[in-house]
CSV table of C-alpha atoms in Angstrom, one decimal:
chain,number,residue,atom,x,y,z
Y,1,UNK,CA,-8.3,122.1,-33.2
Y,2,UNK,CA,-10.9,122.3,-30.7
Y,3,UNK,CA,-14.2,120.1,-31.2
Y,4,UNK,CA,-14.6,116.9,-29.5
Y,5,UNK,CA,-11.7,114.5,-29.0
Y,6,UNK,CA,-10.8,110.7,-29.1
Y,7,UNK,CA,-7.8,110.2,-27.7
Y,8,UNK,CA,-6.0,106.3,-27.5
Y,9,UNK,CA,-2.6,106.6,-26.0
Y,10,UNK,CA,-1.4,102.5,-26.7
Y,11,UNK,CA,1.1,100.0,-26.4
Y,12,UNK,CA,1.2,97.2,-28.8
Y,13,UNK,CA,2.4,93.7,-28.2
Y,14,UNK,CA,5.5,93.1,-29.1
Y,15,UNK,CA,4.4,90.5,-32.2
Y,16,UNK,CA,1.9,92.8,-33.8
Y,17,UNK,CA,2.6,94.6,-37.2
Y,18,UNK,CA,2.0,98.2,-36.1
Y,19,UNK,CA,2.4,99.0,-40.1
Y,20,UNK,CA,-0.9,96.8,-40.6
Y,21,UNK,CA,-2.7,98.4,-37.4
Y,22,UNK,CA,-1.9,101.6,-38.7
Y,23,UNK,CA,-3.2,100.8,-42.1
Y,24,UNK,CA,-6.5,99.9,-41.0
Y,25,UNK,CA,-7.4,102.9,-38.5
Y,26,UNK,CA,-6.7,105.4,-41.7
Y,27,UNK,CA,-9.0,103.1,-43.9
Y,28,UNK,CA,-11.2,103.3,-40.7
Y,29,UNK,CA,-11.2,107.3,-40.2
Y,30,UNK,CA,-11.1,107.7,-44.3
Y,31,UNK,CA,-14.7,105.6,-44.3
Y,32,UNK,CA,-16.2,107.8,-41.3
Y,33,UNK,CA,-17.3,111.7,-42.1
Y,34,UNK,CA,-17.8,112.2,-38.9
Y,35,UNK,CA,-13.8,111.9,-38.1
Y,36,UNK,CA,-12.8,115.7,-38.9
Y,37,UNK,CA,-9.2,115.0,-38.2
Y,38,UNK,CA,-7.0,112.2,-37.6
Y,39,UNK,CA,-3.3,112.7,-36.3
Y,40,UNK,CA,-1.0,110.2,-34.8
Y,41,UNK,CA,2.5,110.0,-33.7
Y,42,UNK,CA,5.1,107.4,-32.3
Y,43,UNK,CA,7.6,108.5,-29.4
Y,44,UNK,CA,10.6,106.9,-30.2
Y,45,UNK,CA,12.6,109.1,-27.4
Y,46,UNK,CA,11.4,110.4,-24.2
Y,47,UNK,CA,12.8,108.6,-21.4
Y,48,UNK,CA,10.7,105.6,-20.7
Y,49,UNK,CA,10.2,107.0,-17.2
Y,50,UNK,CA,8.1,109.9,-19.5
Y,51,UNK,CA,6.2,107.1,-21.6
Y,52,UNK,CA,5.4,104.3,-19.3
Y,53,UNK,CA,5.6,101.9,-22.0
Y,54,UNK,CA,3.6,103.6,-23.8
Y,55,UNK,CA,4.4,103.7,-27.6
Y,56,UNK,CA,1.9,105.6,-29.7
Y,57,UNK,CA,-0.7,108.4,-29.4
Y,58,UNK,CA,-4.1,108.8,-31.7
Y,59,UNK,CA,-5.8,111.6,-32.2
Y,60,UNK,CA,-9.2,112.1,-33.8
Y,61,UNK,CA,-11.3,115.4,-33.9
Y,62,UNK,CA,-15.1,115.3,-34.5
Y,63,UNK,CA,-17.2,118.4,-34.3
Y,64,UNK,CA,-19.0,117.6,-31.7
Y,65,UNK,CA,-19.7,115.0,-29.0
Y,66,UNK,CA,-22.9,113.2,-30.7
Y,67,UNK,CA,-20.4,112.7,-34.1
Y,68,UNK,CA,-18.4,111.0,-31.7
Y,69,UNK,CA,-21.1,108.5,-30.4
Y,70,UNK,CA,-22.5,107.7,-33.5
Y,71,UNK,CA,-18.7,106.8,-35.0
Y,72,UNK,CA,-19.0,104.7,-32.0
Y,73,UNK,CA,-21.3,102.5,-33.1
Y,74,UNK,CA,-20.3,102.8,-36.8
Y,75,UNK,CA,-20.5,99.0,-37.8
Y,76,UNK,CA,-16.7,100.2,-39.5
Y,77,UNK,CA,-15.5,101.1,-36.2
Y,78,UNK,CA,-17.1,97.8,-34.2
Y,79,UNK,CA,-15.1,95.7,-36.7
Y,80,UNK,CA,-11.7,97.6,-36.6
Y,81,UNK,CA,-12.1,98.1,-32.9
Y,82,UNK,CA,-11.6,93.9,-32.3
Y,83,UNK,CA,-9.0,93.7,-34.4
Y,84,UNK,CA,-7.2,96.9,-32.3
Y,85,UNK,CA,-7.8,95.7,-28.9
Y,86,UNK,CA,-6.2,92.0,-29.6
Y,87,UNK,CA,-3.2,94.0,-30.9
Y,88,UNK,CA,-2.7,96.1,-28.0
Y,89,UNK,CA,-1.0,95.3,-24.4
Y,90,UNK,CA,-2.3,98.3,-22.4
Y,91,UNK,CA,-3.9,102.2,-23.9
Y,92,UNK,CA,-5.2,104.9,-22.1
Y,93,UNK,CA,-8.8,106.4,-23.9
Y,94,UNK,CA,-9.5,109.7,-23.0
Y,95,UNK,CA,-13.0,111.4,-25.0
Y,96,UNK,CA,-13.3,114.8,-24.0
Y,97,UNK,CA,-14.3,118.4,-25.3
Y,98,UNK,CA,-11.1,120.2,-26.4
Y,99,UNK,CA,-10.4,123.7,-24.7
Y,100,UNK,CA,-8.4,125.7,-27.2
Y,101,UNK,CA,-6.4,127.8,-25.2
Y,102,UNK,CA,-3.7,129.0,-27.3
Y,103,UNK,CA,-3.8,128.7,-31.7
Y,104,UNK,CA,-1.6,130.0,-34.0
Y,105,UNK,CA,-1.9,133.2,-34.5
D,1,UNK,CA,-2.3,119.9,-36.7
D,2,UNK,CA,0.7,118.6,-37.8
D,3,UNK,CA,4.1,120.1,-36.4
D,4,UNK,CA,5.4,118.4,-32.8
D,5,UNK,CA,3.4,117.1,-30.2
D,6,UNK,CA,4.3,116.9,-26.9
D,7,UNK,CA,1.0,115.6,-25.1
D,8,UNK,CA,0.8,115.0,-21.4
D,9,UNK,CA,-2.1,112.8,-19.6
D,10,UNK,CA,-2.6,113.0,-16.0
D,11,UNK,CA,-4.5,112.1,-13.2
D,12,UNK,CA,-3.7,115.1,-10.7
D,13,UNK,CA,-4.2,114.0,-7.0
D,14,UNK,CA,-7.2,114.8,-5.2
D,15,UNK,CA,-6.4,117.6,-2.9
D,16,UNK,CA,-5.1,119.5,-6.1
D,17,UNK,CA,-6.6,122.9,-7.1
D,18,UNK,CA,-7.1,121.9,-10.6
D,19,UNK,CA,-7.7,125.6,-11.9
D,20,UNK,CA,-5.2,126.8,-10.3
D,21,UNK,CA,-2.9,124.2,-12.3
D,22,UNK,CA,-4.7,125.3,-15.4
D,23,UNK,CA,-4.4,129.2,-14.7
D,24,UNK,CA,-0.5,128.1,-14.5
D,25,UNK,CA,-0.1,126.3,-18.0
D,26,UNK,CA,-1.8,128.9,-19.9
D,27,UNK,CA,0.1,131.4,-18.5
D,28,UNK,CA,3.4,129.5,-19.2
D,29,UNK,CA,2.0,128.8,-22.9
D,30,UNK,CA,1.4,132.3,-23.5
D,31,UNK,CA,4.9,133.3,-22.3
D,32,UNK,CA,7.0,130.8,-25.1
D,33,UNK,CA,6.6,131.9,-28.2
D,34,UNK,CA,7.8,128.5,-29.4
D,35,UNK,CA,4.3,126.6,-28.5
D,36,UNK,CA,2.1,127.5,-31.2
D,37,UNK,CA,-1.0,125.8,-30.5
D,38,UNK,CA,-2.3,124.6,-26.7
D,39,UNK,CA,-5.2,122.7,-26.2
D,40,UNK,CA,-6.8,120.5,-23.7
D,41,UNK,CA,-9.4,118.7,-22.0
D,42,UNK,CA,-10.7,116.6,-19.2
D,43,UNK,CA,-12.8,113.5,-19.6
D,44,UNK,CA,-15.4,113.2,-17.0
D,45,UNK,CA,-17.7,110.8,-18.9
D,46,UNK,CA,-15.8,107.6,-20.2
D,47,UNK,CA,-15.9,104.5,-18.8
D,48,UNK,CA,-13.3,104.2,-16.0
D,49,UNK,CA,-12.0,101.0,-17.6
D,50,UNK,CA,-10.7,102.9,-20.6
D,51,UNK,CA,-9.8,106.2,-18.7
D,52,UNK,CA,-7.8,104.0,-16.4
D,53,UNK,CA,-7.9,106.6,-13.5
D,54,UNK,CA,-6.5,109.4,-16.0
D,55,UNK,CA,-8.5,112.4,-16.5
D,56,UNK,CA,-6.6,115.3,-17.8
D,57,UNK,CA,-5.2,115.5,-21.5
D,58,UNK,CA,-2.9,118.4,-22.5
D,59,UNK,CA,-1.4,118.9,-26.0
D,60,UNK,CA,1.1,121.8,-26.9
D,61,UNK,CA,2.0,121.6,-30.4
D,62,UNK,CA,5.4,123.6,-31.6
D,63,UNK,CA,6.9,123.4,-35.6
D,64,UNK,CA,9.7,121.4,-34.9
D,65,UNK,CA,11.9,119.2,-32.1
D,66,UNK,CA,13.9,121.7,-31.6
D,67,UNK,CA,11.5,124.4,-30.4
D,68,UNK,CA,10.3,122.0,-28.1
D,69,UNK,CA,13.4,121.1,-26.4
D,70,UNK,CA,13.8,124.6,-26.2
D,71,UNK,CA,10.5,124.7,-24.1
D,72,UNK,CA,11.7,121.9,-22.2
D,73,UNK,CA,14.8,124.0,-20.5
D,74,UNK,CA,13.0,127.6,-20.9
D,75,UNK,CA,12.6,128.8,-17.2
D,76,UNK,CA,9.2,129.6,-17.1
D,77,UNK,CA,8.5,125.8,-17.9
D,78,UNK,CA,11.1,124.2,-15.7
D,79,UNK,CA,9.6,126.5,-13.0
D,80,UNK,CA,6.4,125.3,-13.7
D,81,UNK,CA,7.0,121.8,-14.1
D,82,UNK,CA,8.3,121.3,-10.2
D,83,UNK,CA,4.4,123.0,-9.3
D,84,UNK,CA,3.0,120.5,-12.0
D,85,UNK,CA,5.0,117.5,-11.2
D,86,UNK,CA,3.8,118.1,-7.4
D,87,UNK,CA,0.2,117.8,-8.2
D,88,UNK,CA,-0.2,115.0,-10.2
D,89,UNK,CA,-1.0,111.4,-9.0
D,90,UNK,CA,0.1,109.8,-12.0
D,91,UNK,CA,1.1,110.8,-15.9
D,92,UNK,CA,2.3,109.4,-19.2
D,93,UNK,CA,3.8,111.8,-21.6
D,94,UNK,CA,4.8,111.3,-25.2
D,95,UNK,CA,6.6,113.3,-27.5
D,96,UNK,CA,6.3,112.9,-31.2
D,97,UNK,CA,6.4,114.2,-34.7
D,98,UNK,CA,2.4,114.5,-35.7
D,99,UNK,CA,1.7,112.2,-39.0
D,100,UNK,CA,-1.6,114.2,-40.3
D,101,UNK,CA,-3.4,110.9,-41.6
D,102,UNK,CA,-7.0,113.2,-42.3
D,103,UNK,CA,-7.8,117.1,-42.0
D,104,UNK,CA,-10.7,119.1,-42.7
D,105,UNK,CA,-11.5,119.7,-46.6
């Protein structure tokens, strides 16, 4: 919780092997220190009224913003990054400092 | 981390007290037990090409499916949602079991 956030809410075309995507952003994020935390999920149920199409959320924490920048321009993260945008038919990339405004207790 | 998600992204329309939105969700998070965890942040940085108008990202995060469609007909959150659902110009919302693919040592 809290730090700085990458958030990529996706669609993927309907031909590409989400399994294999999948298996290449944990290499990715396993490579890079500066990824804290690295959650995703699949919403298999919502009404598609809900989702818009969209299909998948991911979810990286990094202590701060500059963490974030340099993973940026992590030569990993340029390579991976080509391969995930050709697989994708529309995301939503939101980078933003996470307000914590309720934790377990 | 971990647990269910259920994150909402939003771009609220422009005549929208934004804080006064904000004041709202807190309050309603604070009220359910059931949301363990609430957390979010706007994006006021990114490139508009990848924010694709959105701005807004909120995340609750409860232990199971079941406490969150408890939240979903609690209320204080379908009471909230009609003031939320007013403000916003646009949103995508995903619900999902978390998949915890890297955490903090």
């Amino acid at each position: 919780m809290g730090g700085f956030k990458h958030l990529v809410v996706v669609k993927f075309k309907e031909d590409v092997e989400v399994e294999v995507i999948l298996k290449g952003m944990e290499k990715l994020v396993s490579e890079v220190d500066a990824v804290k935390c690295f959650e995703w999920g699949q919403d298999i149920e919502s009404p598609e009224m809900l989702r818009q199409g969209f299909t998948h959320a991911f979810l990286m924490t990094f202590e701060k913003k500059e963490d974030y920048t340099a993973f940026t321009t992590h030569p990993t993260h340029i390579a991976f990054s080509a391969t995930f945008v050709a697989a994708i038919d529309k995301f939503v990339v939101l980078d933003f400092p996470s307000v914590v405004a309720k934790s377990p207790a």
